[in-house]
Amino acid sequence: MGAREWLSRGGRAAAAAAPASAPASPSAASAAAAPAPSAAARSTGERLKATLRRGPEALSPRALRRTLAELQGVVDGRVSEVEGARRAEALATWYAAASPEERHDCWLLMSEHFGPDQAQVRAAREAYEKALGTPDEAQAEIRLRRAYVSPRTRLLQRFSGFPAGMRFLVDLRAELLPRLKADKRLLPLDAELESLFSTWFDVGFLELRRISWDSPASLIEKLIKYEAVHDIRSWADVKNRLDSDRRCYGFFHQRLEGEPLIFVEVALTDAISDSITPLLDEGAAPSDLAKATTAIFYSISNTQTGLKGVSFGDALIKRVVETLKDEFPRLKTFCTLSPIPGLRGWMAKNAPADLLQALDDPLHLPAKSPQRAQLLAWAARYLARELEQGKPCDPVARFHLGNGARVERLNWAADPSPKGVKQSYGLMVNYLYDLKRLDRHRAMLAQGRVAVSSQVESLLD
Amino acid sequence: MGAREWLSRGGRAAAAAAPASAPASPSAASAAAAPAPSAAARSTGERLKATLRRGPEALSPRALRRTLAELQGVVDGRVSEVEGARRAEALATWYAAASPEERHDCWLLMSEHFGPDQAQVRAAREAYEKALGTPDEAQAEIRLRRAYVSPRTRLLQRFSGFPAGMRFLVDLRAELLPRLKADKRLLPLDAELESLFSTWFDVGFLELRRISWDSPASLIEKLIKYEAVHDIRSWADVKNRLDSDRRCYGFFHQRLEGEPLIFVEVALTDAISDSITPLLDEGAAPSDLAKATTAIFYSISNTQTGLKGVSFGDALIKRVVETLKDEFPRLKTFCTLSPIPGLRGWMAKNAPADLLQALDDPLHLPAKSPQRAQLLAWAARYLARELEQGKPCDPVARFHLGNGARVERLNWAADPSPKGVKQSYGLMVNYLYDLKRLDRHRAMLAQGRVAVSSQVESLLD
Amino acid sequence: MGAREWLSRGGRAAAAAAPASAPASPSAASAAAAPAPSAAARSTGERLKATLRRGPEALSPRALRRTLAELQGVVDGRVSEVEGARRAEALATWYAAASPEERHDCWLLMSEHFGPDQAQVRAAREAYEKALGTPDEAQAEIRLRRAYVSPRTRLLQRFSGFPAGMRFLVDLRAELLPRLKADKRLLPLDAELESLFSTWFDVGFLELRRISWDSPASLIEKLIKYEAVHDIRSWADVKNRLDSDRRCYGFFHQRLEGEPLIFVEVALTDAISDSITPLLDEGAAPSDLAKATTAIFYSISNTQTGLKGVSFGDALIKRVVETLKDEFPRLKTFCTLSPIPGLRGWMAKNAPADLLQALDDPLHLPAKSPQRAQLLAWAARYLARELEQGKPCDPVARFHLGNGARVERLNWAADPSPKGVKQSYGLMVNYLYDLKRLDRHRAMLAQGRVAVSSQVESLLD
Amino acid sequence: MGAREWLSRGGRAAAAAAPASAPASPSAASAAAAPAPSAAARSTGERLKATLRRGPEALSPRALRRTLAELQGVVDGRVSEVEGARRAEALATWYAAASPEERHDCWLLMSEHFGPDQAQVRAAREAYEKALGTPDEAQAEIRLRRAYVSPRTRLLQRFSGFPAGMRFLVDLRAELLPRLKADKRLLPLDAELESLFSTWFDVGFLELRRISWDSPASLIEKLIKYEAVHDIRSWADVKNRLDSDRRCYGFFHQRLEGEPLIFVEVALTDAISDSITPLLDEGAAPSDLAKATTAIFYSISNTQTGLKGVSFGDALIKRVVETLKDEFPRLKTFCTLSPIPGLRGWMAKNAPADLLQALDDPLHLPAKSPQRAQLLAWAARYLARELEQGKPCDPVARFHLGNGARVERLNWAADPSPKGVKQSYGLMVNYLYDLKRLDRHRAMLAQGRVAVSSQVESLLD
């Protein structure tokens, strides 16, 4: 899902030769001679040995040492930031051509050899503890905090210092994430990346931009690629979603130019939508904007796997609501039309077998069949009562309810697509963003209660 | 020197009423009810008492508690980032109208009541120490690092979340800095700000822009205001510095729109300049760009006091050199014409009294007078031999030599202005940026040796 | 072919009611009372009668008079330009909803009732003839020229005075052009439009812009719509034509925003292309720009039927050549790969029947068959010898040779598409733009000789 | 007043050599050989002789013939527009270095040798007269109109075809205008320029832009230079005029980039201003925009002498009114505060000597002196009754009343500057733009009646 453009520039072909002849950085020699700045003293040898347990595609012991020296050269305190960034860029060029195994080794080096200097940390901590309550406490706290800023942080910051460096780091993490479970040694690197991304991609640094049919084709192509809720089938499909009665907004970051980090698709209507079908109908005439009272958020997609854990969605929705209210003062209702991706799976574990069987072909159930009513009741219960560690267990519900929305309405046959039937028997749900109650709803949720409309409430009895 | 625009919007007038009726944040009540998220448990009472030792203009005990509650409301984990930023903005509005004493109290609250939670830190540290060397080490390190992310960090991040918030934080620190010596309790707040600014204003997030006579008048007005080396006397003066044979570049940040964080003025010439006079002569004809071989960096000014400790200068010079080489491939020499601000003061302590007396009117010394030669020798020694803690003691030398430049040439009567005579008997120095030797020179300096030209070397014997 | 966007906003539906209740212009009453400014005196009545010979969908006599009054109100000398433009806009709104017959009547009114005032012209002419050779000649010439500026010119200028007015006029002429043959009374209106467009769309007022995959999707959609040489089949097709080894440029005009008036597609290659097939192959890898020596202009399309007679193509090619030379100094050869649309039709009249028969399936002719050689010889003759009124009779040849290019090479099976075979037996031709000889070639052509390469020369013997 | 930037690039120095060695156009030889395209046949020799009556700085006979050939080369029908524009640019380069006398000769050549071809015109006219009333009338009219499009038109169009060409033509006319009275042979060239400028600078092609303190310094410098009503004394003065309670708008044209053709300065106030003093007071606090009900147009300046006869002012004011109403819906009154430049001169001829004497020091007249009342009555009469050829004789009155404004109020001591006292005894007038009555007022004026407020009416009795 995440874009891997940066990494795919090089490719596997050049990899075999790379470790032997490479690291291309001009500073290899001098850097190698330098002692590793911090954790090195204690454990370089042992740690390197531990790293060298990998297969035939991995770095040779010699290449491993050389790569470590390269990495140390990047954070070498004696070179300028500018030179450090240049070295980081050279390493990234090597990385682009490296094999998956070589990359894994590179991650291990970054994760295991650039931790905080234990001796320094210990000294700072002891000083801090002595200082607690004295006039020196403040200074001691500062020194302790600095001791904890690991060389790994500086290493990654230097990678962000060349133009394509941010793309490199985001793609690196996207590649790293699926390996974390199998190799916990990578966790510190991942945590360091997440921590830096949280600061760099803080909402204050994101730019909200409207995406329209007048946006660059290269950008609209990315909507097609990244759309995660209702697949975009063609250019005609995406053009319909950017028609005069629609709005699409994304968050952009100056260091990932042309890349929407997240985007939301909105339809402006005169009532809360109860089906996705007309919204995706390319042939439907656009509705009359002058009569629009309601904004339907019908799709929201994250695009960068590598930014996992950095949340944009809540801020995006709230900024979009403000932007829409400025443009269309008549808008009164802000509401989603959302899938319920976990419903069928949860039902399979919890609902009686006879109901499940009756729901085999839900779209053709008669209007007044008892199974319809039962399904709606189960769905209401799923959304409004099923919490895991205090949070809604449906992932989409978790997002919107966590933002302070409430469960407004369940809609029968609202998504008759195979995916919709497979996920939730064709059901979709509206989450209502009542701007005056968002924080009240969040507070309720913090106490384990999900906010629902009276209509949904009635399904729960 | 730092811009205080944000803060001056409000002004003192509204302050008297503010603490009583304010904090305007709608969340005041609920936030006040919430327990302070971290350090509170241990010491809120005592710390508040300590804070309450200030004069009549300061916050009353009630206002102090209320302001603390406001600040806690900003980081309240139960409200969304968006709501947190809104609360921060309300507080900033109150702050803009607050008195200096009230502001000082506000700083103390931010500095003393939002430190890391000691109990949490202790637990995390103990777990980490146990885990060292085990497979859980990585996880433990992450938890420990998280425990050290203080509520103060989150507090300041939320202030950065509204549009004028970055301006607010930078201005707040500019106001805070001069008080640090007198009140060390403010140090943690200052350290937190510096740490966040270092990440936010990392060179990778700065945009290099050329400033020309076609730039906005409001921006050029800022050059006039911020120029720190050779005062800009008028619009005609600044126009001359932006003429066809000049270049001016600044670093800009997306969150401080229209504000150059640092800027450098460059003259394109056919030889290394030996005097500032023709460069500042508004009536001089521009030189022929086609013959330019040399770029003279004759002024570099930081503009934001509040960003003290975040260094831009080295990267600026190197980015400008690259930009100039692209535009003018014939440029071969990159060189400064710099003041020597500390020379006279250092001479006063170190040079013999008779020389000092003879130098009373240095501009009128005969060309071959021995005092000229003596002064040049003392100046060479000052620049090339006088280190403090391993660094050149002249502040301008410290900057350029730290970047890897070398001391190229001393110029007699190069700045005949009163300021020039007062600082350095009218002497100026060229620092040469030899791109291939920058890191070599830095390495020399790290070993205590200053790189100098053979000409300057000869003055040292 | 021409964009009709402006006109299609309204549509036929509203037309029936329009003439009775409309003209919407608020000035209808007063304008109607005013005497027609110029030609009116002599012939309004007669001319109106003549106009009233149309069918049942046309304007009623009353609506006709009213529309005439509206048009006169637009040029009423007593109202300001601003008010005139407002009235023109009101008329254009009525026009958008009018029926084809009503529109035709409107054209007739514009064509026949706003000619130069004959009496004024006569007086001015007599004065001019008397003044010839005297010191008053200059003044008299000016007065005569002013007398010839017809109210029709002012009328159309006022239509250009509201934002969508230029679009209106261009679309009006696109609609008018096919009717000229059948109704010569429309010629003056057409001539006036062409004359004004020639001034307004003078090359000096056009902006050359590159069109790339980063251009707005709405603009790229227009390439798909307007491409006249090699139909664009899909978004993948157009993306290929905007790939890294391609360039596409268009001329734009500030009054037709987002509309390319003409555009050209260029491939950068290392040799003169001999077939369109690889250029249109979406799967082909982009060629290496570093090796590009040759720019192939393989498609050039006008987009605005309404601008017929205003020529952009020559200037476009020459501006693009300059732009490409700036970007790629290694480019040496500028050349087209062009269809020969008139070849088969001309052959059908001129070539012997047996050759025509043998050419029935030209793509499968054996490589050394005599018919191949014969066809090439006939094609060379067609391009190099067949002139009509001194100009090449093939329309594409007329354009490129008129610009000063020469016939460089004929390419067998260069366009194997059904259209290519149907037009020219699959042959295509390269026209070479040798920048140093363009005017020499134009001069040759003015003397009836077509410039050809020696290779093509040899086919002619 | 007009900018002469283009012409001053070259300068007089190079002129002596120019005519001999120049014309630089590569086409000199071939163009000279070509017959002059039109008027040439009849009179080239005689006309050249007539031209050759000038002084020693003028073109030599040989240079004159050569320059004529150059000019003819520009419109040579056998070269492309692109080549024609290149030749025009070469001539313009020569012109930039030519002496005033040489330039005058060049104008004469352009004025006298590129008129319509008399034989062609005569034939077309005869055909037209025969065709009147027949079906061929339309075609004949077109041919006649084309015959009148002189080679001079094409010549000037080609000069507009290179980037700096429009600047060249506008500056050429600015230089030409003051010579027209003394040399009527230049009138056709002037008329041709005015006619082309009227089309090229039609209001539809102008862009309204706000000018603010964030506009380029180079643009604001032009305000200082061009301001024609109340001189701008300094950058502080102009900054005040661009403060938060002010607006400044100009019309710009794409071919004169960065050049405001006309600009207007507006103050937003809560009442109709009765004095210019507070508006020009740099120290005055900006007024509160939230309370603004009135827009005061207190200065409007044309900048391009060369565009004389092309009027922008009416459209500028009306577009600015619309723009202001969009931004500030509360604005109700649009009004000027204007000088009365012709008052004192007119009084000197018409008022009694004793009044004139009493008005010697008007600013110190006691508030209730009869002379005050008398002066106001004379001023009212001057503005409301004194027409010349049906138009107000005061030039500022002529402009605003011609736009449809009315005389609203006379203001005592409204401009106490020496200039204000000298022009109008310190009086200023408000002209009111009542949007609903503009055309009614214009119609009144067309009948010889000036619209005035009841207050001014009362002064007239």
mmCIF file of C-alpha atoms in Angstrom, chain A residues 130-327:
data_model
loop_
_atom_site.group_PDB
_atom_site.id
_atom_site.type_symbol
_atom_site.label_atom_id
_atom_site.label_comp_id
_atom_site.label_asym_id
_atom_site.label_seq_id
_atom_site.Cartn_x
_atom_site.Cartn_y
_atom_site.Cartn_z
ATOM 1 C CA LYS A 130 20.994 13.714 43.636
ATOM 2 C CA ALA A 131 19.703 17.005 42.301
ATOM 3 C CA LEU A 132 16.005 16.302 42.812
ATOM 4 C CA GLY A 133 14.566 19.048 44.945
ATOM 5 C CA THR A 134 17.724 21.162 44.822
ATOM 6 C CA PRO A 135 18.242 24.270 42.669
ATOM 7 C CA ASP A 136 20.220 22.098 40.237
ATOM 8 C CA GLU A 137 17.316 19.822 39.436
ATOM 9 C CA ALA A 138 16.491 21.638 36.215
ATOM 10 C CA GLN A 139 20.014 21.426 34.846
ATOM 11 C CA ALA A 140 20.248 17.797 35.824
ATOM 12 C CA GLU A 141 16.997 16.970 34.096
ATOM 13 C CA ILE A 142 18.280 18.583 30.912
ATOM 14 C CA ARG A 143 21.508 16.577 31.028
ATOM 15 C CA LEU A 144 19.647 13.362 31.620
ATOM 16 C CA ARG A 145 17.303 14.016 28.731
ATOM 17 C CA ARG A 146 20.256 14.742 26.480
ATOM 18 C CA ALA A 147 21.932 11.530 27.485
ATOM 19 C CA TYR A 148 18.870 9.718 26.275
ATOM 20 C CA VAL A 149 18.936 11.281 22.843
ATOM 21 C CA SER A 150 20.521 8.332 21.166
ATOM 22 C CA PRO A 151 22.981 8.446 18.262
ATOM 23 C CA ARG A 152 20.202 6.633 16.419
ATOM 24 C CA THR A 153 18.116 9.792 16.538
ATOM 25 C CA ARG A 154 20.957 11.809 15.030
ATOM 26 C CA LEU A 155 21.543 9.086 12.461
ATOM 27 C CA LEU A 156 17.970 9.230 11.239
ATOM 28 C CA GLN A 157 17.895 13.034 11.325
ATOM 29 C CA ARG A 158 20.852 13.081 8.977
ATOM 30 C CA PHE A 159 19.002 10.792 6.591
ATOM 31 C CA SER A 160 16.228 13.357 6.552
ATOM 32 C CA GLY A 161 18.759 15.990 5.506
ATOM 33 C CA PHE A 162 18.944 15.272 1.788
ATOM 34 C CA PRO A 163 16.023 15.966 -0.542
ATOM 35 C CA ALA A 164 14.808 12.398 -1.039
ATOM 36 C CA GLY A 165 15.745 11.434 2.499
ATOM 37 C CA MET A 166 12.282 11.656 4.019
ATOM 38 C CA ARG A 167 10.919 9.441 1.270
ATOM 39 C CA PHE A 168 13.760 7.027 2.052
ATOM 40 C CA LEU A 169 12.946 6.851 5.764
ATOM 41 C CA VAL A 170 9.201 6.441 5.247
ATOM 42 C CA ASP A 171 9.773 3.672 2.726
ATOM 43 C CA LEU A 172 12.369 2.012 4.927
ATOM 44 C CA ARG A 173 9.879 1.802 7.763
ATOM 45 C CA ALA A 174 7.165 0.457 5.463
ATOM 46 C CA GLU A 175 9.555 -2.347 4.607
ATOM 47 C CA LEU A 176 10.604 -2.851 8.194
ATOM 48 C CA LEU A 177 7.159 -3.058 9.790
ATOM 49 C CA PRO A 178 6.183 -6.549 8.588
ATOM 50 C CA ARG A 179 9.450 -7.943 9.972
ATOM 51 C CA LEU A 180 9.065 -6.620 13.491
ATOM 52 C CA LYS A 181 7.173 -9.594 14.821
ATOM 53 C CA ALA A 182 9.785 -12.022 13.671
ATOM 54 C CA ASP A 183 12.796 -10.013 14.791
ATOM 55 C CA LYS A 184 12.310 -7.993 17.908
ATOM 56 C CA ARG A 185 15.822 -6.600 17.649
ATOM 57 C CA LEU A 186 14.391 -4.157 15.127
ATOM 58 C CA LEU A 187 12.006 -2.586 17.613
ATOM 59 C CA PRO A 188 14.271 0.266 18.733
ATOM 60 C CA LEU A 189 14.772 1.382 15.148
ATOM 61 C CA ASP A 190 11.045 1.275 14.558
ATOM 62 C CA ALA A 191 10.322 3.194 17.760
ATOM 63 C CA GLU A 192 12.902 5.811 16.840
ATOM 64 C CA LEU A 193 11.331 6.257 13.400
ATOM 65 C CA GLU A 194 7.837 6.504 14.825
ATOM 66 C CA SER A 195 8.976 9.048 17.380
ATOM 67 C CA LEU A 196 10.675 11.214 14.759
ATOM 68 C CA PHE A 197 7.776 10.915 12.330
ATOM 69 C CA SER A 198 5.387 11.970 15.096
ATOM 70 C CA THR A 199 7.284 15.209 15.451
ATOM 71 C CA TRP A 200 8.014 15.793 11.767
ATOM 72 C CA PHE A 201 4.497 14.985 10.622
ATOM 73 C CA ASP A 202 2.781 16.781 13.468
ATOM 74 C CA VAL A 203 -0.532 18.107 12.236
ATOM 75 C CA GLY A 204 0.795 21.652 12.486
ATOM 76 C CA PHE A 205 3.184 20.860 9.627
ATOM 77 C CA LEU A 206 0.600 19.409 7.297
ATOM 78 C CA GLU A 207 -1.073 21.421 4.597
ATOM 79 C CA LEU A 208 -4.699 20.776 3.810
ATOM 80 C CA ARG A 209 -5.250 20.928 0.060
ATOM 81 C CA ARG A 210 -8.328 20.360 -2.008
ATOM 82 C CA ILE A 211 -7.908 17.750 -4.710
ATOM 83 C CA SER A 212 -10.059 18.347 -7.755
ATOM 84 C CA TRP A 213 -10.266 17.445 -11.408
ATOM 85 C CA ASP A 214 -7.949 20.415 -11.954
ATOM 86 C CA SER A 215 -5.276 18.788 -9.779
ATOM 87 C CA PRO A 216 -2.280 17.185 -11.465
ATOM 88 C CA ALA A 217 -3.031 13.918 -13.222
ATOM 89 C CA SER A 218 -0.066 12.413 -11.370
ATOM 90 C CA LEU A 219 -1.809 13.206 -8.085
ATOM 91 C CA ILE A 220 -5.184 11.889 -9.150
ATOM 92 C CA GLU A 221 -3.447 8.714 -10.257
ATOM 93 C CA LYS A 222 -2.403 8.338 -6.630
ATOM 94 C CA LEU A 223 -6.006 8.532 -5.438
ATOM 95 C CA ILE A 224 -6.717 5.604 -7.734
ATOM 96 C CA LYS A 225 -3.767 3.725 -6.303
ATOM 97 C CA TYR A 226 -4.328 4.446 -2.624
ATOM 98 C CA GLU A 227 -8.117 4.441 -2.299
ATOM 99 C CA ALA A 228 -8.718 1.859 0.401
ATOM 100 C CA VAL A 229 -12.472 1.794 0.992
ATOM 101 C CA HIS A 230 -14.285 1.727 -2.344
ATOM 102 C CA ASP A 231 -11.841 0.809 -5.100
ATOM 103 C CA ILE A 232 -11.554 3.322 -7.936
ATOM 104 C CA ARG A 233 -12.114 1.391 -11.124
ATOM 105 C CA SER A 234 -11.206 3.985 -13.782
ATOM 106 C CA TRP A 235 -10.526 7.619 -14.567
ATOM 107 C CA ALA A 236 -14.241 8.096 -15.161
ATOM 108 C CA ASP A 237 -14.863 6.771 -11.657
ATOM 109 C CA VAL A 238 -12.407 9.174 -10.041
ATOM 110 C CA LYS A 239 -13.707 12.075 -12.153
ATOM 111 C CA ASN A 240 -17.184 11.396 -10.783
ATOM 112 C CA ARG A 241 -15.786 11.548 -7.247
ATOM 113 C CA LEU A 242 -14.339 14.985 -8.037
ATOM 114 C CA ASP A 243 -17.501 16.345 -9.652
ATOM 115 C CA SER A 244 -19.140 19.641 -8.725
ATOM 116 C CA ASP A 245 -21.137 18.105 -5.840
ATOM 117 C CA ARG A 246 -18.088 16.452 -4.326
ATOM 118 C CA ARG A 247 -15.062 17.559 -2.418
ATOM 119 C CA CYS A 248 -11.831 15.738 -1.824
ATOM 120 C CA TYR A 249 -9.164 16.928 0.590
ATOM 121 C CA GLY A 250 -5.794 15.593 1.553
ATOM 122 C CA PHE A 251 -3.013 16.397 3.965
ATOM 123 C CA PHE A 252 0.352 17.068 2.332
ATOM 124 C CA HIS A 253 3.812 17.474 3.815
ATOM 125 C CA GLN A 254 6.525 19.655 2.331
ATOM 126 C CA ARG A 255 9.059 16.827 2.452
ATOM 127 C CA LEU A 256 6.858 14.333 0.562
ATOM 128 C CA GLU A 257 5.900 16.601 -2.316
ATOM 129 C CA GLY A 258 2.928 15.562 -4.422
ATOM 130 C CA GLU A 259 1.997 12.777 -2.006
ATOM 131 C CA PRO A 260 -1.316 12.900 -0.123
ATOM 132 C CA LEU A 261 -0.640 11.377 3.298
ATOM 133 C CA ILE A 262 -4.332 10.814 3.813
ATOM 134 C CA PHE A 263 -7.375 11.893 1.872
ATOM 135 C CA VAL A 264 -11.091 11.992 2.353
ATOM 136 C CA GLU A 265 -13.891 11.974 -0.210
ATOM 137 C CA VAL A 266 -17.007 13.966 0.559
ATOM 138 C CA ALA A 267 -20.396 14.183 -1.137
ATOM 139 C CA LEU A 268 -22.605 17.214 -0.626
ATOM 140 C CA THR A 269 -26.228 16.158 -0.420
ATOM 141 C CA ASP A 270 -29.559 17.169 0.998
ATOM 142 C CA ALA A 271 -29.949 14.214 3.316
ATOM 143 C CA ILE A 272 -27.877 11.592 5.102
ATOM 144 C CA SER A 273 -26.965 9.023 2.450
ATOM 145 C CA ASP A 274 -28.251 5.522 3.036
ATOM 146 C CA SER A 275 -26.420 3.795 0.179
ATOM 147 C CA ILE A 276 -23.041 4.046 -1.471
ATOM 148 C CA THR A 277 -24.480 3.076 -4.859
ATOM 149 C CA PRO A 278 -25.637 6.500 -6.093
ATOM 150 C CA LEU A 279 -22.436 8.107 -4.821
ATOM 151 C CA LEU A 280 -20.335 5.812 -6.984
ATOM 152 C CA ASP A 281 -22.643 6.003 -10.005
ATOM 153 C CA GLU A 282 -20.577 7.712 -12.702
ATOM 154 C CA GLY A 283 -23.680 8.473 -14.727
ATOM 155 C CA ALA A 284 -25.622 10.232 -11.972
ATOM 156 C CA ALA A 285 -26.145 13.971 -12.415
ATOM 157 C CA PRO A 286 -24.392 16.092 -9.804
ATOM 158 C CA SER A 287 -26.730 17.312 -7.099
ATOM 159 C CA ASP A 288 -27.569 20.970 -6.663
ATOM 160 C CA LEU A 289 -24.989 22.612 -4.405
ATOM 161 C CA ALA A 290 -27.401 25.395 -3.505
ATOM 162 C CA LYS A 291 -29.555 22.831 -1.711
ATOM 163 C CA ALA A 292 -26.762 20.984 0.054
ATOM 164 C CA THR A 293 -27.321 20.680 3.795
ATOM 165 C CA THR A 294 -25.244 17.604 4.468
ATOM 166 C CA ALA A 295 -21.655 16.547 3.946
ATOM 167 C CA ILE A 296 -21.163 12.799 3.630
ATOM 168 C CA PHE A 297 -17.644 11.522 4.285
ATOM 169 C CA TYR A 298 -17.798 8.319 2.296
ATOM 170 C CA SER A 299 -14.146 7.323 2.045
ATOM 171 C CA ILE A 300 -10.996 8.051 3.985
ATOM 172 C CA SER A 301 -7.682 6.458 3.097
ATOM 173 C CA ASN A 302 -4.220 6.544 4.608
ATOM 174 C CA THR A 303 -1.514 6.188 2.016
ATOM 175 C CA GLN A 304 1.801 5.740 3.809
ATOM 176 C CA THR A 305 2.290 2.447 5.580
ATOM 177 C CA GLY A 306 5.590 3.823 6.812
ATOM 178 C CA LEU A 307 3.789 6.458 8.877
ATOM 179 C CA LYS A 308 1.879 3.905 10.938
ATOM 180 C CA GLY A 309 1.137 5.230 14.396
ATOM 181 C CA VAL A 310 1.111 8.857 13.307
ATOM 182 C CA SER A 311 -2.526 9.782 13.199
ATOM 183 C CA PHE A 312 -3.940 12.297 10.741
ATOM 184 C CA GLY A 313 -7.546 11.258 10.396
ATOM 185 C CA ASP A 314 -9.148 13.114 13.275
ATOM 186 C CA ALA A 315 -7.467 16.389 12.360
ATOM 187 C CA LEU A 316 -8.256 15.898 8.679
ATOM 188 C CA ILE A 317 -11.966 15.466 9.300
ATOM 189 C CA LYS A 318 -12.130 18.450 11.627
ATOM 190 C CA ARG A 319 -10.177 20.716 9.280
ATOM 191 C CA VAL A 320 -12.344 19.613 6.370
ATOM 192 C CA VAL A 321 -15.500 20.320 8.337
ATOM 193 C CA GLU A 322 -14.259 23.861 9.017
ATOM 194 C CA THR A 323 -13.295 24.361 5.383
ATOM 195 C CA LEU A 324 -16.674 23.137 4.158
ATOM 196 C CA LYS A 325 -18.550 25.347 6.606
ATOM 197 C CA ASP A 326 -16.640 28.341 5.283
ATOM 198 C CA GLU A 327 -17.481 27.506 1.684
#
